[in-house]
XYZ file of C-alpha atoms in Angstrom:
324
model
C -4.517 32.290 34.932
C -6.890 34.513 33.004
C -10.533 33.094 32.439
C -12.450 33.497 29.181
C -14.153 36.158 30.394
C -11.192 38.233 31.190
C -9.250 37.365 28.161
C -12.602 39.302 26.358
C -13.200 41.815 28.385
C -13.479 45.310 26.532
C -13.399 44.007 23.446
C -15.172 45.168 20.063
C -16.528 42.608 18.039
C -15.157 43.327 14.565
C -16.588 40.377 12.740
C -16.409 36.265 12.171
C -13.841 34.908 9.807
C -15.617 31.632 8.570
C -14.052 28.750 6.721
C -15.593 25.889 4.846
C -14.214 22.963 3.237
C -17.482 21.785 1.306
C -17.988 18.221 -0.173
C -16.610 17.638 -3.458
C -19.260 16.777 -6.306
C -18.418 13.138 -6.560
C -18.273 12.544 -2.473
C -21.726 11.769 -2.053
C -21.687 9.595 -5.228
C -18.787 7.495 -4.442
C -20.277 6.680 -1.129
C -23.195 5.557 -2.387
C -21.904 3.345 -4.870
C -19.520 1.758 -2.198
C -22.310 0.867 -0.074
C -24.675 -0.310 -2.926
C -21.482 -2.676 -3.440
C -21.590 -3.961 0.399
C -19.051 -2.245 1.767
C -19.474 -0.673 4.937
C -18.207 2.959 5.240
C -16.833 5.010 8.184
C -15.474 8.420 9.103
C -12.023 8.893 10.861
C -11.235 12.023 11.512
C -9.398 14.620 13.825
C -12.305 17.548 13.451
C -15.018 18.077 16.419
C -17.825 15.211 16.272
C -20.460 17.309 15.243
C -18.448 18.521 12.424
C -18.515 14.662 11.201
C -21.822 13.821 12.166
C -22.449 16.989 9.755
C -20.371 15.894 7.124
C -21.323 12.482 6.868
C -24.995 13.558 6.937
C -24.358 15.811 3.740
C -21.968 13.012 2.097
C -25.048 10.394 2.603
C -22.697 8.127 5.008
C -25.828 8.602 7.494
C -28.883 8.696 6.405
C -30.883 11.531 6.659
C -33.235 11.306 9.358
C -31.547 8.639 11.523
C -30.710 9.313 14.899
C -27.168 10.151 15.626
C -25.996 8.981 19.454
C -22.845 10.805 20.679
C -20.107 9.139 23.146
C -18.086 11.230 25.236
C -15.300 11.437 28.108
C -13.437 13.740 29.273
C -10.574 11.406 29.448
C -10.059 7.170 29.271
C -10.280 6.820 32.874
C -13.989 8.286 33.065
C -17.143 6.776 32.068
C -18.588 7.770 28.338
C -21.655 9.643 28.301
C -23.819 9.450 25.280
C -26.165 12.521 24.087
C -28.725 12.930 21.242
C -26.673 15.326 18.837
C -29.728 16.503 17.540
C -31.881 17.442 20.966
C -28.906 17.264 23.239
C -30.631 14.695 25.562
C -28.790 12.631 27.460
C -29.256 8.672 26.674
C -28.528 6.884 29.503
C -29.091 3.261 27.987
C -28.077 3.152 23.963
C -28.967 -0.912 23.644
C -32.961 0.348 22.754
C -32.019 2.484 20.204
C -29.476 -0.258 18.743
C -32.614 -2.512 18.268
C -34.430 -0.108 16.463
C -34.784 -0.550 12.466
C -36.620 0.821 9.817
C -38.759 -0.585 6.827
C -35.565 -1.245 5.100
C -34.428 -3.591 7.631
C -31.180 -1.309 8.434
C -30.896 0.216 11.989
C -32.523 4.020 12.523
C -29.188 5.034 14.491
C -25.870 5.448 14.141
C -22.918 5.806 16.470
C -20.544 8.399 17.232
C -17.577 8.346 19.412
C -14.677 10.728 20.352
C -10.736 10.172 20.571
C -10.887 9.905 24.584
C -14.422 7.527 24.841
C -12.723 5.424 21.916
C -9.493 4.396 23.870
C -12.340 3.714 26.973
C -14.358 1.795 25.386
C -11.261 -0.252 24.557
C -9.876 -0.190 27.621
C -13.386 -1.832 28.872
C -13.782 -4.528 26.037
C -16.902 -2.903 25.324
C -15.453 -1.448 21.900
C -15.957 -5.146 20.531
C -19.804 -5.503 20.572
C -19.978 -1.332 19.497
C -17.313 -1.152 16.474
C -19.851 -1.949 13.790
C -22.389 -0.162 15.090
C -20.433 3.525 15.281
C -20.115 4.943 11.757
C -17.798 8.093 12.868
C -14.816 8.599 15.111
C -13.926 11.875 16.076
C -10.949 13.789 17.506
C -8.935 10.967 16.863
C -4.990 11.412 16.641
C -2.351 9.400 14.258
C -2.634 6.766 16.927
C -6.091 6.730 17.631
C -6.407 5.965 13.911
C -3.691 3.430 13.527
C -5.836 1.243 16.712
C -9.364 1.882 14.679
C -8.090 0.438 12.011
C -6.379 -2.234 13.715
C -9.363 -3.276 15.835
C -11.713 -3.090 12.193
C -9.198 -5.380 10.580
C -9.963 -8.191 13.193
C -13.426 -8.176 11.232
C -12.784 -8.079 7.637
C -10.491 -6.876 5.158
C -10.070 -3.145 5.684
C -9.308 -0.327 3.363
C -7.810 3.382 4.537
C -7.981 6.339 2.584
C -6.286 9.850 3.627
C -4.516 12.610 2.402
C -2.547 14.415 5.583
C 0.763 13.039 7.874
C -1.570 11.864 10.104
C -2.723 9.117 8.408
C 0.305 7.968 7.571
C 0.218 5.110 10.704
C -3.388 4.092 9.215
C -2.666 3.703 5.802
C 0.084 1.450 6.172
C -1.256 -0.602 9.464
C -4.376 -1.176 6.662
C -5.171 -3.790 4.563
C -5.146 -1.670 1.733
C -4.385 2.010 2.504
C -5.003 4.665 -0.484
C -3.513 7.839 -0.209
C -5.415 11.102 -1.667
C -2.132 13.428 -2.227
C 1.609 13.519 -3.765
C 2.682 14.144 -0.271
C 4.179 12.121 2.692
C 1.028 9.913 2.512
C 1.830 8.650 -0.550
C 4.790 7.361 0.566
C 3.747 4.593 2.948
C 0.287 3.942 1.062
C 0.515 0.975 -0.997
C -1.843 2.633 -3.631
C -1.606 6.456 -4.690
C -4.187 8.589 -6.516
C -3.443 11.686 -8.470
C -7.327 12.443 -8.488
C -7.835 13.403 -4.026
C -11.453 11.633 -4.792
C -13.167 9.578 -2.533
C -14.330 7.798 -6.171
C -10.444 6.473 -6.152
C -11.716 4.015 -3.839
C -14.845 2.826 -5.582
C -12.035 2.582 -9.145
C -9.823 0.406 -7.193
C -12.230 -1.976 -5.476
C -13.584 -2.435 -9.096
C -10.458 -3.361 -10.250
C -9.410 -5.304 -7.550
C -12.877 -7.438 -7.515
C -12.222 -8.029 -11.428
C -8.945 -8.637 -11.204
C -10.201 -11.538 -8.147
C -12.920 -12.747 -10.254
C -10.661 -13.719 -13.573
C -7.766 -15.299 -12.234
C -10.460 -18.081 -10.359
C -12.051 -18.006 -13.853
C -8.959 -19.008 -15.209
C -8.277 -21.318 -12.773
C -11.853 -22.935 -13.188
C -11.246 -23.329 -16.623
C -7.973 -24.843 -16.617
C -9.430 -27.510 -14.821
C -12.519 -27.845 -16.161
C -10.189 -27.760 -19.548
C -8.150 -30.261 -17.825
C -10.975 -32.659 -16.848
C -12.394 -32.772 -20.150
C -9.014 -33.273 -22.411
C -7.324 -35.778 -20.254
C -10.428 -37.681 -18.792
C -13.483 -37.919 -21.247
C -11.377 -37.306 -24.719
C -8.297 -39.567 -23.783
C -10.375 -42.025 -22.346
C -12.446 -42.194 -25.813
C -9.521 -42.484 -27.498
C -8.418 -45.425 -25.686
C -11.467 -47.250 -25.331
C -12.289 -46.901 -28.888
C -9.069 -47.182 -30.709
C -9.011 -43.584 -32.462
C -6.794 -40.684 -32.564
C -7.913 -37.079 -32.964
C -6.340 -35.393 -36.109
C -3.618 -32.884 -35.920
C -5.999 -29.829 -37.182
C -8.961 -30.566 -34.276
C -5.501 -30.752 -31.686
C -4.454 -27.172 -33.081
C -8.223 -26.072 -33.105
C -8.594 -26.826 -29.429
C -5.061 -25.874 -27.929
C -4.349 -23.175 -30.502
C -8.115 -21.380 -30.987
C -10.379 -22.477 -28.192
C -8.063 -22.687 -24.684
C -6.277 -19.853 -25.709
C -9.365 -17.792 -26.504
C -10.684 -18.973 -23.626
C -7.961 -17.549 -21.676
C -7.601 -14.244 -23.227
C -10.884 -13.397 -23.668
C -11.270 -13.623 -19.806
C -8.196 -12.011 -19.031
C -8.920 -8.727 -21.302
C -12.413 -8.788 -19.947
C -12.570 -5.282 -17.880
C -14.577 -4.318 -14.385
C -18.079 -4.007 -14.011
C -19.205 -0.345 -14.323
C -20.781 -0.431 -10.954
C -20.227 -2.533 -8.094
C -22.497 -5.269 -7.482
C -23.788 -6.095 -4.610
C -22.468 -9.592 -3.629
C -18.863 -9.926 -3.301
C -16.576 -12.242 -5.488
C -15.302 -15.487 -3.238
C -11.851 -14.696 -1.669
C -11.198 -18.534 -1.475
C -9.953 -20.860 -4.298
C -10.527 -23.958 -2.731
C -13.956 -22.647 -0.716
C -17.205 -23.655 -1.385
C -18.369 -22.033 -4.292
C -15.388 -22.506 -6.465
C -15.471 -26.248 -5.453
C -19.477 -26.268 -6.819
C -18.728 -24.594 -9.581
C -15.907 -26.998 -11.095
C -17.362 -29.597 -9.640
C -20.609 -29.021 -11.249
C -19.494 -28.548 -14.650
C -17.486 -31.721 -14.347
C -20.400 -33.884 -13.402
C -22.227 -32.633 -15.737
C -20.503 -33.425 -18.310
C -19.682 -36.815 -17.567
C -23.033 -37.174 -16.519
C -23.864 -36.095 -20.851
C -20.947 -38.064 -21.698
C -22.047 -41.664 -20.421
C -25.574 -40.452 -21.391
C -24.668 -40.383 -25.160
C -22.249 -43.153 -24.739
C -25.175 -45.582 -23.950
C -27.519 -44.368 -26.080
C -24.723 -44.806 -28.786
C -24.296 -48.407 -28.005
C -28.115 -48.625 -27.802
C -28.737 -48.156 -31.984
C -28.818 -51.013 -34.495
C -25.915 -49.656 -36.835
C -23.357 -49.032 -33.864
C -20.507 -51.497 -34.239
C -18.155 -50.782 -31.541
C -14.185 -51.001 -32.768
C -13.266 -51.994 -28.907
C -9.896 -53.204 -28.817
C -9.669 -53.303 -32.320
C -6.919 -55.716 -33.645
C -4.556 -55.439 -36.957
C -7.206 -56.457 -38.741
Protein backbone atom coordinates (compact mmCIF):
# COMPACT_ATOMS: atom_id res chain seq x y z
CA UNK A 1 0.00 0.00 0.00
CA UNK A 2 2.90 2.27 -0.84
CA UNK A 3 1.97 5.77 -2.42
CA UNK A 4 3.94 7.38 -5.25
CA UNK A 5 5.67 9.31 -3.08
CA UNK A 6 7.06 6.55 -1.05
CA UNK A 7 7.79 4.28 -3.88
CA UNK A 8 10.39 7.52 -4.86
CA UNK A 9 11.58 8.44 -1.94
CA UNK A 10 15.53 8.70 -1.85
CA UNK A 11 15.92 8.25 -5.15
CA UNK A 12 18.61 9.74 -7.70
CA UNK A 13 17.39 10.76 -10.85
CA UNK A 14 19.72 9.09 -13.36
CA UNK A 15 18.06 10.20 -16.54
CA UNK A 16 14.76 9.77 -19.03
CA UNK A 17 14.73 6.92 -21.46
CA UNK A 18 12.50 8.40 -24.33
CA UNK A 19 10.89 6.53 -27.17
CA UNK A 20 9.34 7.74 -30.36
CA UNK A 21 7.57 6.07 -33.04
CA UNK A 22 7.52 9.08 -35.64
CA UNK A 23 5.16 9.26 -38.72
CA UNK A 24 6.26 7.54 -41.70
CA UNK A 25 6.93 9.85 -44.87
CA UNK A 26 3.88 8.82 -46.78
CA UNK A 27 1.35 9.05 -43.53
CA UNK A 28 0.50 12.49 -43.92
CA UNK A 29 0.17 12.03 -47.73
CA UNK A 30 -2.07 9.13 -47.76
CA UNK A 31 -4.40 10.90 -45.46
CA UNK A 32 -4.73 13.62 -47.42
CA UNK A 33 -5.45 11.99 -50.51
CA UNK A 34 -8.16 9.80 -48.72
CA UNK A 35 -9.96 12.75 -47.62
CA UNK A 36 -9.56 14.76 -50.92
CA UNK A 37 -11.39 11.42 -52.18
CA UNK A 38 -14.40 11.85 -49.50
CA UNK A 39 -13.60 9.54 -47.20
CA UNK A 40 -13.79 10.35 -43.73
CA UNK A 41 -10.79 9.29 -41.55
CA UNK A 42 -10.47 8.31 -37.85
CA UNK A 43 -7.96 7.21 -35.24
CA UNK A 44 -8.44 3.98 -33.11
CA UNK A 45 -6.04 3.41 -30.92
CA UNK A 46 -4.94 1.93 -27.45
CA UNK A 47 -2.19 4.93 -26.65
CA UNK A 48 -3.17 7.94 -24.12
CA UNK A 49 -5.57 10.58 -25.96
CA UNK A 50 -3.22 13.20 -26.11
CA UNK A 51 -0.79 10.98 -27.73
CA UNK A 52 -3.54 10.74 -30.69
CA UNK A 53 -4.73 14.08 -30.63
CA UNK A 54 -0.78 14.62 -31.23
CA UNK A 55 -0.45 12.24 -33.81
CA UNK A 56 -3.28 13.00 -35.81
CA UNK A 57 -2.35 16.71 -35.63
CA UNK A 58 1.18 15.87 -37.22
CA UNK A 59 -0.47 13.20 -39.75
CA UNK A 60 -2.97 16.18 -40.93
CA UNK A 61 -6.15 13.98 -39.71
CA UNK A 62 -6.93 17.36 -37.67
CA UNK A 63 -6.29 20.29 -38.90
CA UNK A 64 -3.94 22.44 -37.50
CA UNK A 65 -5.45 25.03 -35.54
CA UNK A 66 -8.85 23.44 -34.79
CA UNK A 67 -9.93 22.97 -31.45
CA UNK A 68 -9.58 19.56 -30.02
CA UNK A 69 -12.50 18.72 -27.16
CA UNK A 70 -11.54 15.79 -24.86
CA UNK A 71 -14.22 13.24 -23.25
CA UNK A 72 -13.45 11.53 -20.19
CA UNK A 73 -14.70 9.06 -17.31
CA UNK A 74 -13.29 7.43 -14.97
CA UNK A 75 -15.43 4.49 -15.65
CA UNK A 76 -19.03 3.76 -17.82
CA UNK A 77 -21.11 4.32 -14.90
CA UNK A 78 -19.90 8.09 -14.42
CA UNK A 79 -20.70 11.06 -16.37
CA UNK A 80 -17.98 12.17 -19.26
CA UNK A 81 -16.31 15.31 -18.71
CA UNK A 82 -14.98 17.15 -21.66
CA UNK A 83 -11.70 19.51 -21.44
CA UNK A 84 -9.92 21.79 -23.98
CA UNK A 85 -6.67 19.63 -24.65
CA UNK A 86 -4.98 22.60 -25.53
CA UNK A 87 -5.84 25.12 -22.34
CA UNK A 88 -7.13 22.38 -20.14
CA UNK A 89 -10.50 24.20 -19.58
CA UNK A 90 -13.25 22.46 -18.75
CA UNK A 91 -16.30 22.66 -21.42
CA UNK A 92 -19.26 22.13 -19.78
CA UNK A 93 -21.66 22.36 -22.93
CA UNK A 94 -19.78 20.95 -26.35
CA UNK A 95 -23.15 21.61 -28.71
CA UNK A 96 -21.59 25.56 -29.30
CA UNK A 97 -18.48 24.47 -30.36
CA UNK A 98 -20.16 21.67 -32.69
CA UNK A 99 -21.87 24.63 -34.55
CA UNK A 100 -18.87 26.38 -35.12
CA UNK A 101 -17.28 26.31 -38.84
CA UNK A 102 -14.77 27.94 -40.65
CA UNK A 103 -14.51 29.71 -44.16
CA UNK A 104 -14.25 26.33 -45.63
CA UNK A 105 -17.55 25.34 -44.47
CA UNK A 106 -15.98 22.30 -42.30
CA UNK A 107 -16.41 22.44 -38.45
CA UNK A 108 -13.35 24.29 -36.30
CA UNK A 109 -13.46 21.22 -33.74
CA UNK A 110 -12.95 17.90 -33.47
CA UNK A 111 -13.81 15.21 -30.96
CA UNK A 112 -11.95 13.05 -28.77
CA UNK A 113 -13.09 10.32 -26.59
CA UNK A 114 -11.50 7.64 -24.29
CA UNK A 115 -12.12 3.72 -23.94
CA UNK A 116 -14.33 4.25 -20.62
CA UNK A 117 -16.50 7.68 -21.95
CA UNK A 118 -16.90 5.60 -25.33
CA UNK A 119 -18.78 2.53 -23.79
CA UNK A 120 -20.89 5.64 -21.75
CA UNK A 121 -21.76 7.39 -24.29
CA UNK A 122 -23.15 4.14 -25.67
CA UNK A 123 -24.62 3.06 -22.84
CA UNK A 124 -26.64 6.60 -22.95
CA UNK A 125 -27.59 6.59 -26.76
CA UNK A 126 -25.80 9.69 -26.92
CA UNK A 127 -22.85 7.98 -29.01
CA UNK A 128 -25.39 8.18 -32.06
CA UNK A 129 -25.70 11.99 -32.62
CA UNK A 130 -21.54 12.25 -31.52
CA UNK A 131 -19.91 9.31 -33.76
CA UNK A 132 -19.26 11.53 -36.75
CA UNK A 133 -18.33 14.27 -35.02
CA UNK A 134 -15.23 12.52 -32.84
CA UNK A 135 -12.26 11.92 -35.15
CA UNK A 136 -10.08 9.88 -32.39
CA UNK A 137 -10.77 7.16 -29.88
CA UNK A 138 -8.40 6.53 -27.34
CA UNK A 139 -7.46 3.80 -24.84
CA UNK A 140 -9.62 1.60 -26.56
CA UNK A 141 -9.15 -2.32 -26.11
CA UNK A 142 -9.75 -5.28 -28.87
CA UNK A 143 -13.35 -4.86 -27.88
CA UNK A 144 -13.70 -1.35 -27.67
CA UNK A 145 -12.53 -1.44 -31.29
CA UNK A 146 -14.57 -4.30 -32.57
CA UNK A 147 -18.03 -1.96 -31.13
CA UNK A 148 -16.44 1.38 -32.96
CA UNK A 149 -16.39 -0.22 -35.83
CA UNK A 150 -19.57 -1.88 -35.48
CA UNK A 151 -21.50 1.25 -34.49
CA UNK A 152 -19.53 3.23 -37.80
CA UNK A 153 -20.74 0.46 -40.04
CA UNK A 154 -24.47 1.35 -39.25
CA UNK A 155 -23.47 4.60 -41.31
CA UNK A 156 -21.61 3.61 -44.30
CA UNK A 157 -19.36 1.15 -45.61
CA UNK A 158 -16.38 0.96 -43.28
CA UNK A 159 -12.79 0.10 -43.82
CA UNK A 160 -10.15 -1.09 -40.82
CA UNK A 161 -6.61 -0.98 -41.07
CA UNK A 162 -4.09 -2.39 -38.27
CA UNK A 163 -1.09 -4.14 -37.78
CA UNK A 164 -1.11 -5.70 -33.93
CA UNK A 165 -3.46 -8.83 -32.26
CA UNK A 166 -5.56 -6.35 -31.16
CA UNK A 167 -7.11 -5.50 -34.10
CA UNK A 168 -7.71 -8.64 -35.06
CA UNK A 169 -11.75 -8.38 -33.76
CA UNK A 170 -11.87 -4.99 -35.94
CA UNK A 171 -10.53 -6.07 -39.01
CA UNK A 172 -12.70 -8.87 -39.49
CA UNK A 173 -16.09 -7.31 -37.80
CA UNK A 174 -15.19 -4.51 -40.84
CA UNK A 175 -16.42 -4.06 -44.03
CA UNK A 176 -13.18 -4.26 -45.43
CA UNK A 177 -10.37 -4.76 -42.88
CA UNK A 178 -6.58 -4.32 -44.22
CA UNK A 179 -3.97 -5.62 -42.27
CA UNK A 180 -0.39 -3.72 -42.13
CA UNK A 181 1.88 -6.93 -41.12
CA UNK A 182 2.69 -10.79 -42.00
CA UNK A 183 1.51 -11.49 -38.55
CA UNK A 184 -1.73 -12.78 -36.82
CA UNK A 185 -3.54 -9.77 -38.40
CA UNK A 186 -3.13 -10.93 -41.58
CA UNK A 187 -4.82 -13.82 -40.92
CA UNK A 188 -8.40 -12.68 -40.34
CA UNK A 189 -8.01 -9.46 -42.66
CA UNK A 190 -9.58 -10.03 -45.87
CA UNK A 191 -6.82 -7.87 -47.60
CA UNK A 192 -2.98 -8.02 -46.61
CA UNK A 193 -0.20 -5.54 -47.42
CA UNK A 194 3.45 -6.32 -47.51
CA UNK A 195 4.15 -2.43 -47.58
CA UNK A 196 2.79 -1.44 -43.31
CA UNK A 197 1.65 2.00 -45.23
CA UNK A 198 -1.24 3.83 -44.48
CA UNK A 199 -0.98 4.54 -48.62
CA UNK A 200 -2.18 0.62 -48.83
CA UNK A 201 -5.44 1.99 -48.18
CA UNK A 202 -5.60 4.88 -50.61
CA UNK A 203 -4.07 1.72 -53.50
CA UNK A 204 -6.95 -0.39 -52.64
CA UNK A 205 -9.85 2.06 -52.59
CA UNK A 206 -8.45 3.03 -56.09
CA UNK A 207 -8.71 -0.24 -57.20
CA UNK A 208 -11.74 -1.11 -55.70
CA UNK A 209 -13.59 2.24 -57.10
CA UNK A 210 -12.18 1.18 -60.70
CA UNK A 211 -12.84 -2.09 -60.45
CA UNK A 212 -16.87 -0.68 -59.36
CA UNK A 213 -16.86 1.76 -62.08
CA UNK A 214 -16.09 -0.86 -65.18
CA UNK A 215 -18.14 -3.68 -64.48
CA UNK A 216 -21.47 -0.95 -64.52
CA UNK A 217 -19.67 0.29 -67.67
CA UNK A 218 -19.89 -2.96 -69.00
CA UNK A 219 -23.11 -3.51 -67.95
CA UNK A 220 -24.29 -0.07 -69.49
CA UNK A 221 -22.94 -1.03 -72.59
CA UNK A 222 -24.29 -4.36 -72.97
CA UNK A 223 -27.48 -2.86 -72.88
CA UNK A 224 -27.09 0.06 -74.55
CA UNK A 225 -25.36 -2.58 -77.18
CA UNK A 226 -28.40 -4.56 -76.69
CA UNK A 227 -30.95 -1.77 -77.33
CA UNK A 228 -29.41 -0.69 -80.40
CA UNK A 229 -28.76 -4.29 -82.23
CA UNK A 230 -32.01 -5.88 -81.41
CA UNK A 231 -34.37 -2.74 -81.42
CA UNK A 232 -33.34 0.04 -83.99
CA UNK A 233 -31.11 -2.36 -86.46
CA UNK A 234 -33.56 -5.44 -86.42
CA UNK A 235 -36.39 -3.35 -86.61
CA UNK A 236 -34.82 -1.64 -89.92
CA UNK A 237 -34.26 -4.73 -91.20
CA UNK A 238 -37.72 -5.79 -90.96
CA UNK A 239 -39.46 -2.81 -91.88
CA UNK A 240 -37.40 -2.32 -94.87
CA UNK A 241 -36.77 -5.72 -96.23
CA UNK A 242 -32.78 -5.78 -95.98
CA UNK A 243 -30.22 -7.85 -94.40
CA UNK A 244 -26.88 -6.61 -93.10
CA UNK A 245 -23.87 -8.40 -94.82
CA UNK A 246 -21.80 -10.97 -93.13
CA UNK A 247 -18.50 -8.58 -92.98
CA UNK A 248 -20.56 -5.39 -91.15
CA UNK A 249 -22.02 -8.58 -88.63
CA UNK A 250 -18.22 -9.59 -87.96
CA UNK A 251 -17.23 -5.79 -87.86
CA UNK A 252 -19.69 -5.10 -85.09
CA UNK A 253 -19.63 -8.41 -82.94
CA UNK A 254 -16.02 -9.25 -83.76
CA UNK A 255 -14.19 -5.47 -83.71
CA UNK A 256 -16.50 -2.99 -82.08
CA UNK A 257 -18.43 -4.96 -78.90
CA UNK A 258 -15.47 -6.70 -78.20
CA UNK A 259 -13.27 -3.61 -78.21
CA UNK A 260 -15.70 -2.07 -76.45
CA UNK A 261 -15.45 -4.52 -73.77
CA UNK A 262 -11.81 -4.87 -73.44
CA UNK A 263 -10.83 -1.61 -73.77
CA UNK A 264 -12.93 -0.86 -70.58
CA UNK A 265 -11.93 -3.76 -68.79
CA UNK A 266 -7.95 -3.11 -69.22
CA UNK A 267 -8.64 0.49 -68.46
CA UNK A 268 -6.61 1.02 -64.97
CA UNK A 269 -7.48 3.40 -61.69
CA UNK A 270 -7.37 6.94 -61.60
CA UNK A 271 -4.02 8.20 -60.20
CA UNK A 272 -5.74 10.09 -57.50
CA UNK A 273 -8.98 9.72 -55.99
CA UNK A 274 -11.65 11.91 -57.06
CA UNK A 275 -13.77 13.44 -55.12
CA UNK A 276 -17.31 12.06 -55.84
CA UNK A 277 -17.79 8.49 -55.33
CA UNK A 278 -18.74 5.89 -58.11
CA UNK A 279 -22.68 4.69 -57.61
CA UNK A 280 -22.79 1.45 -55.49
CA UNK A 281 -26.23 0.64 -57.14
CA UNK A 282 -26.88 -0.98 -60.58
CA UNK A 283 -30.34 -0.41 -60.81
CA UNK A 284 -30.17 3.26 -58.80
CA UNK A 285 -30.69 6.38 -60.23
CA UNK A 286 -27.84 7.33 -62.07
CA UNK A 287 -27.20 4.13 -63.86
CA UNK A 288 -30.95 4.13 -64.83
CA UNK A 289 -30.27 7.98 -66.45
CA UNK A 290 -27.46 7.04 -67.94
CA UNK A 291 -28.82 3.97 -70.12
CA UNK A 292 -31.79 5.44 -70.29
CA UNK A 293 -30.47 8.53 -71.76
CA UNK A 294 -28.39 7.11 -74.34
CA UNK A 295 -31.32 5.00 -75.42
CA UNK A 296 -33.65 7.88 -75.98
CA UNK A 297 -31.39 9.53 -77.59
CA UNK A 298 -30.83 7.52 -80.01
CA UNK A 299 -34.15 6.62 -80.94
CA UNK A 300 -34.95 10.04 -80.58
CA UNK A 301 -31.87 10.49 -83.88
CA UNK A 302 -33.19 7.41 -85.26
CA UNK A 303 -36.94 8.46 -86.05
CA UNK A 304 -35.39 11.93 -86.68
CA UNK A 305 -33.47 10.66 -89.80
CA UNK A 306 -36.11 8.16 -90.53
CA UNK A 307 -38.59 11.04 -91.36
CA UNK A 308 -36.47 13.21 -92.86
CA UNK A 309 -35.54 10.15 -95.11
CA UNK A 310 -39.06 9.63 -96.16
CA UNK A 311 -39.32 13.43 -96.51
CA UNK A 312 -36.85 13.66 -99.96
CA UNK A 313 -38.09 13.36 -103.54
CA UNK A 314 -35.78 10.31 -104.58
CA UNK A 315 -36.72 8.09 -101.43
CA UNK A 316 -38.70 5.10 -102.65
CA UNK A 317 -39.43 3.06 -99.71
CA UNK A 318 -39.04 -1.01 -100.44
CA UNK A 319 -41.82 -1.60 -97.49
CA UNK A 320 -42.94 -4.99 -97.64
CA UNK A 321 -41.30 -5.57 -100.69
CA UNK A 322 -42.77 -8.55 -102.72
CA UNK A 323 -40.91 -11.21 -105.19
CA UNK A 324 -40.90 -8.80 -107.52
Amino acid sequence: DLSQDDIEADCDLLGLLVFRNNLKPDTATAIAELKRGSTRTVMITGDNALTGVFIARECGMVPQGNRVLLGECKSPTEEVRWVDVDTLLPVDDIEPYMNDVGSDGFPTTELAVGGAAFERLRATGAIDSLLLKIRIFARMKPMNKVKCVETHMKYGITAMCGDGGNDCGALRAAHVGIALSDAEASVVSPFSSADRSINSCVELLRESRAGLATSFANFAALICYGQVMTGMVKMASFYFAISLTENIWLLIDGVVATGLMLSISLSGPAKRLAKYRPTSRILGPQMLASVGGIVMINWIFSVMAYVWLFQQDWFRCNEHATAE
